[in-house]
PDB file of C-alpha atoms and ligand atoms in Angstrom:
ATOM      1  CA  MET N   1     117.589  89.531 116.791  1.00 97.00           C
ATOM      2  CA  LYS N   2     117.466  88.247 113.193  1.00 98.00           C
ATOM      3  CA  LEU N   3     114.325  89.241 111.337  1.00 98.00           C
ATOM      4  CA  ILE N   4     112.781  88.895 107.898  1.00 98.00           C
ATOM      5  CA  MET N   5     110.016  91.111 106.564  1.00 98.00           C
ATOM      6  CA  LEU N   6     107.492  89.325 104.346  1.00 98.00           C
ATOM      7  CA  GLY N   7     104.589  90.814 102.446  1.00 97.00           C
ATOM      8  CA  ALA N   8     103.347  91.863  99.021  1.00 97.00           C
ATOM      9  CA  PRO N   9     104.982  94.762  97.167  1.00 96.00           C
ATOM     10  CA  GLY N  10     103.810  97.907  98.912  1.00 94.00           C
ATOM     11  CA  ALA N  11     102.647  96.106 102.073  1.00 97.00           C
ATOM     12  CA  GLY N  12     104.838  98.395 104.166  1.00 96.00           C
ATOM     13  CA  LYS N  13     107.938  96.243 104.652  1.00 97.00           C
ATOM     14  CA  GLY N  14     110.388  99.080 104.056  1.00 95.00           C
ATOM     15  CA  THR N  15     108.430 101.571 106.177  1.00 95.00           C
ATOM     16  CA  GLN N  16     108.265  99.225 109.156  1.00 98.00           C
ATOM     17  CA  ALA N  17     111.734  97.705 108.747  1.00 98.00           C
ATOM     18  CA  ALA N  18     113.322 101.162 109.016  1.00 96.00           C
ATOM     19  CA  ARG N  19     111.480 101.889 112.286  1.00 97.00           C
ATOM     20  CA  VAL N  20     112.067  98.469 113.832  1.00 98.00           C
ATOM     21  CA  ALA N  21     115.759  98.592 112.877  1.00 98.00           C
ATOM     22  CA  GLU N  22     116.109 101.920 114.649  1.00 97.00           C
ATOM     23  CA  ALA N  23     114.250 100.677 117.731  1.00 97.00           C
ATOM     24  CA  LEU N  24     116.365  97.511 117.986  1.00 97.00           C
ATOM     25  CA  GLN N  25     119.599  99.187 116.797  1.00 97.00           C
ATOM     26  CA  ILE N  26     120.248  96.607 114.090  1.00 98.00           C
ATOM     27  CA  PRO N  27     120.968  97.145 110.360  1.00 98.00           C
ATOM     28  CA  HIS N  28     118.060  97.346 107.880  1.00 98.00           C
ATOM     29  CA  ILE N  29     119.102  95.465 104.751  1.00 98.00           C
ATOM     30  CA  SER N  30     116.838  95.980 101.729  1.00 97.00           C
ATOM     31  CA  THR N  31     117.801  94.089  98.572  1.00 97.00           C
ATOM     32  CA  GLY N  32     115.594  96.486  96.568  1.00 95.00           C
ATOM     33  CA  ASP N  33     117.588  99.452  97.947  1.00 93.00           C
ATOM     34  CA  ILE N  34     120.896  97.687  97.227  1.00 95.00           C
ATOM     35  CA  PHE N  35     119.849  97.066  93.609  1.00 96.00           C
ATOM     36  CA  ARG N  36     118.576 100.658  93.215  1.00 93.00           C
ATOM     37  CA  ALA N  37     121.884 102.034  94.573  1.00 92.00           C
ATOM     38  CA  ASN N  38     123.752  99.865  92.037  1.00 94.00           C
ATOM     39  CA  ILE N  39     121.518 101.141  89.214  1.00 94.00           C
ATOM     40  CA  LYS N  40     122.162 104.728  90.296  1.00 92.00           C
ATOM     41  CA  ASN N  41     125.931 104.111  90.357  1.00 94.00           C
ATOM     42  CA  GLY N  42     125.868 102.372  86.962  1.00 96.00           C
ATOM     43  CA  THR N  43     127.505  99.134  88.189  1.00 97.00           C
ATOM     44  CA  GLU N  44     127.400  95.846  86.260  1.00 96.00           C
ATOM     45  CA  LEU N  45     125.046  94.420  88.909  1.00 96.00           C
ATOM     46  CA  GLY N  46     122.810  97.478  88.551  1.00 96.00           C
ATOM     47  CA  LYS N  47     122.634  97.095  84.760  1.00 97.00           C
ATOM     48  CA  LYS N  48     121.665  93.432  85.070  1.00 96.00           C
ATOM     49  CA  ALA N  49     119.129  94.045  87.868  1.00 97.00           C
ATOM     50  CA  LYS N  50     117.432  96.975  86.117  1.00 96.00           C
ATOM     51  CA  ALA N  51     116.291  94.852  83.199  1.00 94.00           C
ATOM     52  CA  TYR N  52     114.295  92.638  85.586  1.00 96.00           C
ATOM     53  CA  MET N  53     113.121  95.309  88.014  1.00 96.00           C
ATOM     54  CA  ASP N  54     111.659  97.590  85.337  1.00 93.00           C
ATOM     55  CA  GLN N  55     109.461  94.708  84.195  1.00 94.00           C
ATOM     56  CA  GLY N  56     108.365  93.845  87.741  1.00 95.00           C
ATOM     57  CA  LYS N  57     110.213  90.509  87.611  1.00 96.00           C
ATOM     58  CA  LEU N  58     112.587  89.098  90.213  1.00 97.00           C
ATOM     59  CA  VAL N  59     116.323  89.511  89.819  1.00 97.00           C
ATOM     60  CA  PRO N  60     117.787  85.972  89.432  1.00 97.00           C
ATOM     61  CA  ASP N  61     118.719  84.153  92.658  1.00 96.00           C
ATOM     62  CA  GLU N  62     122.380  83.840  91.595  1.00 93.00           C
ATOM     63  CA  LEU N  63     122.730  87.643  91.608  1.00 95.00           C
ATOM     64  CA  THR N  64     120.967  87.976  94.953  1.00 97.00           C
ATOM     65  CA  CYS N  65     121.965  85.208  97.388  1.00 96.00           C
ATOM     66  CA  ASP N  66     125.738  85.839  97.524  1.00 93.00           C
ATOM     67  CA  LEU N  67     125.145  89.566  97.864  1.00 95.00           C
ATOM     68  CA  VAL N  68     123.041  89.001 101.010  1.00 97.00           C
ATOM     69  CA  ALA N  69     125.400  86.342 102.403  1.00 96.00           C
ATOM     70  CA  ASP N  70     128.291  88.844 102.119  1.00 95.00           C
ATOM     71  CA  ARG N  71     126.250  91.641 103.688  1.00 97.00           C
ATOM     72  CA  ILE N  72     125.144  89.669 106.765  1.00 97.00           C
ATOM     73  CA  ALA N  73     128.726  88.493 107.324  1.00 95.00           C
ATOM     74  CA  LYS N  74     129.780  92.107 108.054  1.00 96.00           C
ATOM     75  CA  ASP N  75     130.583  93.131 111.639  1.00 97.00           C
ATOM     76  CA  ASP N  76     127.545  95.387 112.051  1.00 97.00           C
ATOM     77  CA  CYS N  77     125.277  92.322 111.684  1.00 97.00           C
ATOM     78  CA  SER N  78     126.810  90.442 114.631  1.00 94.00           C
ATOM     79  CA  GLY N  79     123.963  91.587 116.899  1.00 95.00           C
ATOM     80  CA  GLY N  80     121.256  90.826 114.337  1.00 97.00           C
ATOM     81  CA  PHE N  81     119.641  92.384 111.250  1.00 98.00           C
ATOM     82  CA  ILE N  82     116.377  92.930 109.413  1.00 98.00           C
ATOM     83  CA  LEU N  83     116.128  91.592 105.877  1.00 98.00           C
ATOM     84  CA  ASP N  84     113.583  93.521 103.800  1.00 98.00           C
ATOM     85  CA  GLY N  85     112.756  91.994 100.402  1.00 97.00           C
ATOM     86  CA  PHE N  86     114.907  88.900 100.912  1.00 98.00           C
ATOM     87  CA  PRO N  87     114.269  85.983 100.763  1.00 98.00           C
ATOM     88  CA  ARG N  88     111.713  86.173  97.973  1.00 97.00           C
ATOM     89  CA  THR N  89     111.833  82.614  96.651  1.00 97.00           C
ATOM     90  CA  ILE N  90     112.152  79.204  98.305  1.00 97.00           C
ATOM     91  CA  PRO N  91     115.701  78.736  96.893  1.00 97.00           C
ATOM     92  CA  GLN N  92     116.670  82.110  98.442  1.00 98.00           C
ATOM     93  CA  ALA N  93     115.211  81.022 101.810  1.00 98.00           C
ATOM     94  CA  GLU N  94     117.119  77.733 101.627  1.00 98.00           C
ATOM     95  CA  ALA N  95     120.339  79.567 100.745  1.00 97.00           C
ATOM     96  CA  LEU N  96     119.857  81.885 103.729  1.00 98.00           C
ATOM     97  CA  ASP N  97     119.169  78.910 106.010  1.00 97.00           C
ATOM     98  CA  LYS N  98     122.369  77.250 104.854  1.00 97.00           C
ATOM     99  CA  VAL N  99     124.491  80.325 105.557  1.00 96.00           C
ATOM    100  CA  LEU N 100     122.956  80.806 109.014  1.00 97.00           C
ATOM    101  CA  THR N 101     123.112  77.098 109.943  1.00 97.00           C
ATOM    102  CA  GLU N 102     126.830  77.074 109.106  1.00 95.00           C
ATOM    103  CA  ARG N 103     127.196  79.870 111.670  1.00 93.00           C
ATOM    104  CA  GLY N 104     125.011  78.052 114.242  1.00 95.00           C
ATOM    105  CA  GLU N 105     122.317  80.717 113.839  1.00 96.00           C
ATOM    106  CA  LYS N 106     118.709  80.980 112.662  1.00 97.00           C
ATOM    107  CA  ILE N 107     115.994  83.499 111.833  1.00 98.00           C
ATOM    108  CA  ASP N 108     114.122  84.469 115.019  1.00 98.00           C
ATOM    109  CA  PHE N 109     111.024  85.929 113.381  1.00 98.00           C
ATOM    110  CA  ALA N 110     109.583  86.249 109.882  1.00 98.00           C
ATOM    111  CA  VAL N 111     107.170  89.189 110.100  1.00 98.00           C
ATOM    112  CA  ASN N 112     104.382  88.888 107.536  1.00 98.00           C
ATOM    113  CA  ILE N 113     102.634  92.214 106.834  1.00 98.00           C
ATOM    114  CA  ASP N 114      99.267  91.198 105.457  1.00 98.00           C
ATOM    115  CA  VAL N 115      97.612  93.585 102.941  1.00 97.00           C
ATOM    116  CA  PRO N 116      95.073  92.477 100.297  1.00 94.00           C
ATOM    117  CA  ASP N 117      95.863  93.169  96.625  1.00 93.00           C
ATOM    118  CA  GLU N 118      93.048  95.734  96.320  1.00 89.00           C
ATOM    119  CA  ALA N 119      94.800  98.083  98.758  1.00 91.00           C
ATOM    120  CA  ILE N 120      98.200  97.718  97.090  1.00 92.00           C
ATOM    121  CA  VAL N 121      97.675  99.451  93.751  1.00 85.00           C
ATOM    122  CA  SER N 122      96.456 102.738  95.263  1.00 81.00           C
ATOM    123  CA  ARG N 123      99.233 102.663  97.855  1.00 88.00           C
ATOM    124  CA  MET N 124     101.894 102.275  95.196  1.00 91.00           C
ATOM    125  CA  SER N 125     100.641 105.105  92.994  1.00 88.00           C
ATOM    126  CA  GLY N 126     100.902 107.441  96.016  1.00 92.00           C
ATOM    127  CA  ARG N 127     104.363 106.334  97.075  1.00 93.00           C
ATOM    128  CA  ARG N 128     107.291 108.687  96.535  1.00 95.00           C
ATOM    129  CA  ALA N 129     110.899 107.570  96.925  1.00 93.00           C
ATOM    130  CA  CYS N 130     113.958 109.717  97.564  1.00 93.00           C
ATOM    131  CA  VAL N 131     116.583 109.600  94.802  1.00 91.00           C
ATOM    132  CA  GLY N 132     119.250 110.464  97.399  1.00 91.00           C
ATOM    133  CA  CYS N 133     118.786 108.262 100.466  1.00 90.00           C
ATOM    134  CA  GLY N 134     115.953 105.908  99.411  1.00 88.00           C
ATOM    135  CA  ALA N 135     113.533 107.105 102.128  1.00 91.00           C
ATOM    136  CA  THR N 136     109.894 106.358 101.330  1.00 92.00           C
ATOM    137  CA  TYR N 137     106.854 108.629 101.647  1.00 95.00           C
ATOM    138  CA  HIS N 138     103.205 108.544 100.654  1.00 94.00           C
ATOM    139  CA  ILE N 139     101.454 111.631  99.294  1.00 94.00           C
ATOM    140  CA  GLU N 140      98.412 110.971 101.514  1.00 92.00           C
ATOM    141  CA  PHE N 141      99.434 108.670 104.400  1.00 92.00           C
ATOM    142  CA  ASN N 142     102.992 109.861 105.069  1.00 94.00           C
ATOM    143  CA  PRO N 143     103.700 113.115 103.190  1.00 96.00           C
ATOM    144  CA  PRO N 144     107.080 114.882 103.346  1.00 97.00           C
ATOM    145  CA  LYS N 145     107.175 118.300 105.086  1.00 98.00           C
ATOM    146  CA  LYS N 146     107.817 120.001 101.726  1.00 97.00           C
ATOM    147  CA  GLU N 147     106.178 118.546  98.631  1.00 96.00           C
ATOM    148  CA  GLY N 148     108.584 116.632  96.383  1.00 96.00           C
ATOM    149  CA  ILE N 149     111.576 117.050  98.749  1.00 97.00           C
ATOM    150  CA  CYS N 150     113.047 114.447 101.142  1.00 97.00           C
ATOM    151  CA  ASP N 151     112.876 115.398 104.852  1.00 97.00           C
ATOM    152  CA  ASN N 152     116.101 113.469 105.561  1.00 95.00           C
ATOM    153  CA  CYS N 153     118.482 114.639 102.841  1.00 96.00           C
ATOM    154  CA  GLY N 154     116.720 117.332 100.776  1.00 97.00           C
ATOM    155  CA  ALA N 155     116.923 115.364  97.510  1.00 96.00           C
ATOM    156  CA  GLU N 156     114.073 115.007  95.002  1.00 97.00           C
ATOM    157  CA  LEU N 157     111.191 112.548  95.539  1.00 97.00           C
ATOM    158  CA  ILE N 158     110.046 110.492  92.536  1.00 94.00           C
ATOM    159  CA  LEU N 159     107.483 107.858  91.559  1.00 92.00           C
ATOM    160  CA  ARG N 160     109.511 104.661  91.183  1.00 89.00           C
ATOM    161  CA  GLU N 161     109.577 103.252  87.623  1.00 87.00           C
ATOM    162  CA  ASP N 162     108.198  99.936  88.915  1.00 91.00           C
ATOM    163  CA  ASP N 163     105.319 101.617  90.809  1.00 91.00           C
ATOM    164  CA  LYS N 164     103.371 102.306  87.617  1.00 87.00           C
ATOM    165  CA  PRO N 165     100.049 100.383  87.728  1.00 86.00           C
ATOM    166  CA  GLU N 166     100.883  97.949  84.896  1.00 87.00           C
ATOM    167  CA  THR N 167     104.186  96.957  86.552  1.00 92.00           C
ATOM    168  CA  VAL N 168     102.554  96.684  89.983  1.00 93.00           C
ATOM    169  CA  ALA N 169     100.139  94.084  88.533  1.00 93.00           C
ATOM    170  CA  THR N 170     103.112  91.974  87.376  1.00 95.00           C
ATOM    171  CA  ARG N 171     104.831  92.373  90.745  1.00 95.00           C
ATOM    172  CA  LEU N 172     101.719  91.161  92.552  1.00 96.00           C
ATOM    173  CA  LYS N 173     101.489  88.117  90.273  1.00 96.00           C
ATOM    174  CA  VAL N 174     105.163  87.320  90.868  1.00 97.00           C
ATOM    175  CA  TYR N 175     104.622  87.776  94.622  1.00 97.00           C
ATOM    176  CA  HIS N 176     101.752  85.264  94.733  1.00 97.00           C
ATOM    177  CA  GLU N 177     103.608  82.712  92.628  1.00 98.00           C
ATOM    178  CA  GLN N 178     107.105  82.924  94.081  1.00 97.00           C
ATOM    179  CA  THR N 179     107.135  84.734  97.435  1.00 97.00           C
ATOM    180  CA  GLN N 180     103.862  83.826  99.170  1.00 97.00           C
ATOM    181  CA  PRO N 181     105.024  80.171  99.615  1.00 98.00           C
ATOM    182  CA  LEU N 182     107.561  81.555 102.115  1.00 98.00           C
ATOM    183  CA  ILE N 183     104.698  82.146 104.561  1.00 98.00           C
ATOM    184  CA  ASP N 184     104.269  78.359 104.879  1.00 98.00           C
ATOM    185  CA  PHE N 185     108.030  77.861 104.895  1.00 98.00           C
ATOM    186  CA  TYR N 186     108.509  80.052 107.985  1.00 98.00           C
ATOM    187  CA  GLU N 187     105.295  78.883 109.643  1.00 98.00           C
ATOM    188  CA  LYS N 188     106.635  75.325 109.574  1.00 98.00           C
ATOM    189  CA  LYS N 189     109.789  76.593 111.262  1.00 96.00           C
ATOM    190  CA  GLY N 190     107.696  78.236 114.002  1.00 97.00           C
ATOM    191  CA  ALA N 191     109.138  81.670 113.121  1.00 98.00           C
ATOM    192  CA  LEU N 192     106.123  83.287 111.429  1.00 98.00           C
ATOM    193  CA  VAL N 193     104.232  86.206 112.973  1.00 98.00           C
ATOM    194  CA  THR N 194     101.527  88.040 111.023  1.00 98.00           C
ATOM    195  CA  VAL N 195     100.247  91.595 111.457  1.00 98.00           C
ATOM    196  CA  ASP N 196      97.357  93.415 109.768  1.00 98.00           C
ATOM    197  CA  GLY N 197      99.098  95.810 107.346  1.00 98.00           C
ATOM    198  CA  THR N 198      95.897  97.717 106.502  1.00 97.00           C
ATOM    199  CA  LEU N 199      96.010  99.497 109.877  1.00 97.00           C
ATOM    200  CA  PRO N 200      97.605 102.958 110.202  1.00 96.00           C
ATOM    201  CA  MET N 201     101.426 102.860 110.161  1.00 96.00           C
ATOM    202  CA  ASP N 202     101.872 103.516 113.903  1.00 97.00           C
ATOM    203  CA  GLU N 203      99.489 100.696 114.774  1.00 98.00           C
ATOM    204  CA  VAL N 204     101.270  98.289 112.443  1.00 98.00           C
ATOM    205  CA  TYR N 205     104.550  99.273 114.125  1.00 98.00           C
ATOM    206  CA  LYS N 206     103.189  98.675 117.637  1.00 98.00           C
ATOM    207  CA  ALA N 207     101.697  95.326 116.551  1.00 98.00           C
ATOM    208  CA  ILE N 208     105.090  94.221 115.188  1.00 98.00           C
ATOM    209  CA  LEU N 209     106.963  95.190 118.363  1.00 98.00           C
ATOM    210  CA  GLY N 210     104.297  93.352 120.390  1.00 98.00           C
ATOM    211  CA  LYS N 211     104.778  90.169 118.345  1.00 98.00           C
ATOM    212  CA  LEU N 212     108.551  90.449 118.850  1.00 97.00           C
ATOM    213  CA  GLY N 213     108.015  90.744 122.611  1.00 95.00           C
ATOM    214  CA  LYS N 214     109.398  94.321 122.697  1.00 91.00           C
TER     215      LYS N 214
HETATM  216  P1  AP5 Y   1     111.671  96.047  96.644  1.00 61.25           P
HETATM  217  O1  AP5 Y   1     112.241  97.397  96.708  1.00 61.25           O
HETATM  218  O2  AP5 Y   1     111.978  95.069  97.736  1.00 61.25           O
HETATM  219  O3  AP5 Y   1     110.105  96.190  96.426  1.00 61.25           O
HETATM  220  P2  AP5 Y   1     108.874  95.362  97.036  1.00 61.25           P
HETATM  221  O4  AP5 Y   1     109.090  94.150  97.810  1.00 61.25           O
HETATM  222  O5  AP5 Y   1     108.030  95.200  95.846  1.00 61.25           O
HETATM  223  O6  AP5 Y   1     108.429  96.252  98.114  1.00 61.25           O
HETATM  224  P3  AP5 Y   1     108.230  97.740  98.048  1.00 61.25           P
HETATM  225  O7  AP5 Y   1     109.513  98.471  98.336  1.00 61.25           O
HETATM  226  O8  AP5 Y   1     107.554  98.084  96.750  1.00 61.25           O
HETATM  227  O9  AP5 Y   1     107.150  97.937  99.172  1.00 61.25           O
HETATM  228  P4  AP5 Y   1     107.229  97.841 100.759  1.00 61.25           P
HETATM  229  O10 AP5 Y   1     106.523  96.606 101.214  1.00 61.25           O
HETATM  230  O11 AP5 Y   1     108.621  98.053 101.244  1.00 61.25           O
HETATM  231  O12 AP5 Y   1     106.279  99.043 101.087  1.00 61.25           O
HETATM  232  P5  AP5 Y   1     106.617 100.526 101.604  1.00 61.25           P
HETATM  233  O13 AP5 Y   1     107.033 100.484 103.027  1.00 61.25           O
HETATM  234  O14 AP5 Y   1     107.490 101.245 100.636  1.00 61.25           O
HETATM  235  O15 AP5 Y   1     112.072  95.334  95.278  1.00 61.25           O
HETATM  236  C1  AP5 Y   1     111.965  95.985  94.052  1.00 61.25           C
HETATM  237  C2  AP5 Y   1     112.413  95.029  92.946  1.00 61.25           C
HETATM  238  O16 AP5 Y   1     113.788  94.643  93.173  1.00 61.25           O
HETATM  239  C3  AP5 Y   1     111.655  93.720  92.841  1.00 61.25           C
HETATM  240  O17 AP5 Y   1     110.471  93.825  92.091  1.00 61.25           O
HETATM  241  C4  AP5 Y   1     112.708  92.814  92.198  1.00 61.25           C
HETATM  242  O18 AP5 Y   1     112.783  93.052  90.815  1.00 61.25           O
HETATM  243  C5  AP5 Y   1     113.998  93.287  92.833  1.00 61.25           C
HETATM  244  N1  AP5 Y   1     114.347  92.512  94.049  1.00 61.25           N
HETATM  245  C6  AP5 Y   1     114.465  93.009  95.316  1.00 61.25           C
HETATM  246  N2  AP5 Y   1     114.789  92.022  96.175  1.00 61.25           N
HETATM  247  C7  AP5 Y   1     114.869  90.879  95.437  1.00 61.25           C
HETATM  248  C8  AP5 Y   1     115.149  89.529  95.755  1.00 61.25           C
HETATM  249  N3  AP5 Y   1     115.388  89.119  97.018  1.00 61.25           N
HETATM  250  N4  AP5 Y   1     115.144  88.618  94.753  1.00 61.25           N
HETATM  251  C9  AP5 Y   1     114.893  88.988  93.484  1.00 61.25           C
HETATM  252  N5  AP5 Y   1     114.607  90.248  93.103  1.00 61.25           N
HETATM  253  C10 AP5 Y   1     114.594  91.191  94.073  1.00 61.25           C
HETATM  254  O19 AP5 Y   1     105.111 101.122 101.557  1.00 61.25           O
HETATM  255  C11 AP5 Y   1     104.469 101.309 100.305  1.00 61.25           C
HETATM  256  C12 AP5 Y   1     103.713 102.653 100.339  1.00 61.25           C
HETATM  257  O20 AP5 Y   1     102.615 102.561 101.245  1.00 61.25           O
HETATM  258  C13 AP5 Y   1     104.579 103.837 100.824  1.00 61.25           C
HETATM  259  O21 AP5 Y   1     104.201 104.987 100.118  1.00 61.25           O
HETATM  260  C14 AP5 Y   1     104.229 103.956 102.314  1.00 61.25           C
HETATM  261  O22 AP5 Y   1     104.374 105.287 102.776  1.00 61.25           O
HETATM  262  C15 AP5 Y   1     102.760 103.508 102.322  1.00 61.25           C
HETATM  263  N6  AP5 Y   1     102.392 102.794 103.539  1.00 61.25           N
HETATM  264  C16 AP5 Y   1     103.155 101.911 104.248  1.00 61.25           C
HETATM  265  N7  AP5 Y   1     102.462 101.431 105.313  1.00 61.25           N
HETATM  266  C17 AP5 Y   1     101.221 102.012 105.246  1.00 61.25           C
HETATM  267  C18 AP5 Y   1     100.052 101.915 106.067  1.00 61.25           C
HETATM  268  N8  AP5 Y   1     100.000 101.131 107.150  1.00 61.25           N
HETATM  269  N9  AP5 Y   1      98.968 102.655 105.703  1.00 61.25           N
HETATM  270  C19 AP5 Y   1      98.998 103.473 104.591  1.00 61.25           C
HETATM  271  N10 AP5 Y   1     100.087 103.591 103.798  1.00 61.25           N
HETATM  272  C20 AP5 Y   1     101.183 102.882 104.117  1.00 61.25           C
END
């Protein structure tokens, strides 16, 4: 199954994509995680991406589309994948369509996790991300077993640079201007399913599996 996760920053795309990927045994591909790994490793791509990410802006399409096309061409994606954070603009969605059409494939479902802006800012200030494996926690809704330490790999948990309130406001603005139009794009294709992302995490997860017919 080929899936896309849509939703505002902090809607819960990463949280749910990780669980759905495990349930369906398909790779979870997060462009945000790929960029953060490149920043951590000091690559050229990471240096370029950081300048945009720290301001809450999108990394340019030309740095993003080929990276995803290469990733989904790998063997582990032959049985499907979940894209988390891509596409984020109409040109990215068209580029993805082109790559899939050339392979005689298409996106099965675009899962839109719907959360109003008011809920986003408080969610983001409570999020903690692992510097080692990228796992995501929330100090109130999904705390780690030991404060400040990742359950999976034991590395430190931090507040992401772009989760500071002023940057979150920019990210929300960018989302409404550039990413929200994708909801219409996938609705017209008959691939859109929407779930209420304000529900507790387990309920959001069950709702997504239900929409996927699982
Ligand atoms: P990216 O990492 O993709 O960030 P994002 O889309 O802004 O999404 P987030 O990771 O912030 O949130 P999420 O929806 O995954 O929520 P999460 O599950 O963590 O991108 C970062 C940056 O990289 C972008 O700003 C851009 O610069 C660049 N970039 C990435 N992809 C790009 C692309 N394609 N093109 C251009 N630029 C790109 O949940 C959030 C918090 O809420 C967590 O603490 C979680 O525990 C908690 N939570 C989750 N669900 C619930 C719930 N149901 N109830 C209560 N709390 C919950």
